[in-house]
Short mmCIF file of C-alpha atoms in Angstrom, two decimals:
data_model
loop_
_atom_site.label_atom_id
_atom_site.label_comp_id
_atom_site.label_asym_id
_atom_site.label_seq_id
_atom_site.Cartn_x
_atom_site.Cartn_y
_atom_site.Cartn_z
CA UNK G 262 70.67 22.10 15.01
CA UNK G 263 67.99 24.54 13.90
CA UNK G 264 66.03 22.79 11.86
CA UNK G 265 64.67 24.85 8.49
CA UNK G 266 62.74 22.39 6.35
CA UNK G 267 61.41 19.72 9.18
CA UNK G 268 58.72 21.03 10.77
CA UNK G 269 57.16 20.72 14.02
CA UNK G 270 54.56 18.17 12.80
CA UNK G 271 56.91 15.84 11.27
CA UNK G 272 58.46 15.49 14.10
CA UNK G 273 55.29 15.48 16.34
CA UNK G 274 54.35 12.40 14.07
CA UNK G 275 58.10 10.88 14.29
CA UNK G 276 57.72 10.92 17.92
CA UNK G 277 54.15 9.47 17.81
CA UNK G 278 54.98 6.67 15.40
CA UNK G 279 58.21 5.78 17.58
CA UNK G 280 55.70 5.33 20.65
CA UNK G 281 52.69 3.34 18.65
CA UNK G 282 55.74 1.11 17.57
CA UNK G 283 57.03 0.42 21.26
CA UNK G 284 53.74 0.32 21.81
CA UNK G 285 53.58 -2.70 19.83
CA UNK G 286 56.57 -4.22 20.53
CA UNK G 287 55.84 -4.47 24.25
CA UNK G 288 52.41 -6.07 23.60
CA UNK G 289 53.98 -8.77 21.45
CA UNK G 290 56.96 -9.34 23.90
CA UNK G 291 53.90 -9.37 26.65
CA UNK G 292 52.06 -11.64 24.34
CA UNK G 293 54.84 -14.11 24.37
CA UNK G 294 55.79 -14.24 28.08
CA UNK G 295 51.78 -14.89 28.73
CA UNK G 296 52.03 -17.58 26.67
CA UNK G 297 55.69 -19.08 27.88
CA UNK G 298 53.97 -18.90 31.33
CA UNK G 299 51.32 -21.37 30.37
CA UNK G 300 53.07 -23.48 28.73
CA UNK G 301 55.12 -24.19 31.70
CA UNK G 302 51.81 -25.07 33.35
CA UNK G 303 51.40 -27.86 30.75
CA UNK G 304 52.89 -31.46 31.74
CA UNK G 305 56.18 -30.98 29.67
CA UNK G 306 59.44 -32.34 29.95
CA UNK G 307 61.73 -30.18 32.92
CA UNK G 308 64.45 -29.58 30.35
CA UNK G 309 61.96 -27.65 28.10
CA UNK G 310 60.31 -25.76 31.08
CA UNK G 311 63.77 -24.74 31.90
CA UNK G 312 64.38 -23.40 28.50
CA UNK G 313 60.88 -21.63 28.60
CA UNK G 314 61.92 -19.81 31.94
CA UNK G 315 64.66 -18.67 30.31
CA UNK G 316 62.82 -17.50 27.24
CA UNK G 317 60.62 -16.09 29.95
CA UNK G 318 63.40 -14.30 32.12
CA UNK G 319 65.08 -12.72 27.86
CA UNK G 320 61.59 -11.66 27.77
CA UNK G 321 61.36 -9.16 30.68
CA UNK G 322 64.58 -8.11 29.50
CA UNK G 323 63.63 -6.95 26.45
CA UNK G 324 60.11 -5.40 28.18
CA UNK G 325 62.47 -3.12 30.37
CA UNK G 326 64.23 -2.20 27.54
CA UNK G 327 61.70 -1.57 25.21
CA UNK G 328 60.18 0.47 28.03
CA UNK G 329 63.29 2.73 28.89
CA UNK G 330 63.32 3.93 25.38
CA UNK G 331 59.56 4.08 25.69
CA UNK G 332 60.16 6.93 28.45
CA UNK G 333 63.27 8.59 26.68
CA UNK G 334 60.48 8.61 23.72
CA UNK G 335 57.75 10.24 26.21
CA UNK G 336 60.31 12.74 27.02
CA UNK G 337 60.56 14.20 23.75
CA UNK G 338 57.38 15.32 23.67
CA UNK G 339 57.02 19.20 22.95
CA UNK G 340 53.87 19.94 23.89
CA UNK G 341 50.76 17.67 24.96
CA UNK G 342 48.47 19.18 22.91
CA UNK G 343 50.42 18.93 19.37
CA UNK G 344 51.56 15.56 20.35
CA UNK G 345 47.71 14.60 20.71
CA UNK G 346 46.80 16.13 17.00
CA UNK G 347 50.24 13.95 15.91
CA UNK G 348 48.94 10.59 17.16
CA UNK G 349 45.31 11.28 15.25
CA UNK G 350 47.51 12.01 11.81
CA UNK G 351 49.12 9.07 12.19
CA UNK G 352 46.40 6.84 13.46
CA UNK G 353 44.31 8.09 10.13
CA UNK G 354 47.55 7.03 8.18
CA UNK G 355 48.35 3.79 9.62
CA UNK G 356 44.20 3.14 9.12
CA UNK G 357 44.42 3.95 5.47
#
């Protein structure tokens, strides 16, 4: 489709608000695996440590995905430059 009313920085900024959200996602899913590891550090019952390495092994799961669509995200990237001046607009609108 030609598009004739979105223009090139909406979708700059689509793109770049897709990423900052992965972005996110990945940290928390990080976040949680850090602190799943530790916890099976902790002198806890082996029927809960089980259950935290499988929280542990959904975990990575969902990092890979989140990643793959990370990279199909990176991909759609037009042009370096515009895609730099995209993440500032929406940095200054996700600050506001």
């Amino acid at each position: 489709m030609k598009y004739e009313q979105l223009g090139t920085d909406y979708i700059d900024d689509v793109i770049a608000d897709a990423l900052y959200v992965r972005e996110v996602e990945y940290f928390h899913y990080q976040f949680d695996k850090q602190n799943f590891e530790e916890m099976i550090k902790q002198d806890l019952p082996l029927e809960y440590k089980e259950q935290l390495k499988a929280r542990i092994k959904e975990t990575e799961e969902q990092m890979d995905k989140v990643e793959q669509v990370y990279q199909a995200l990176r991909k759609q990237i037009r042009n370096e430059e515009a895609h730099k001046k995209a993440v500032k607009r929406t940095t200054i609108r996700r600050d506001k």
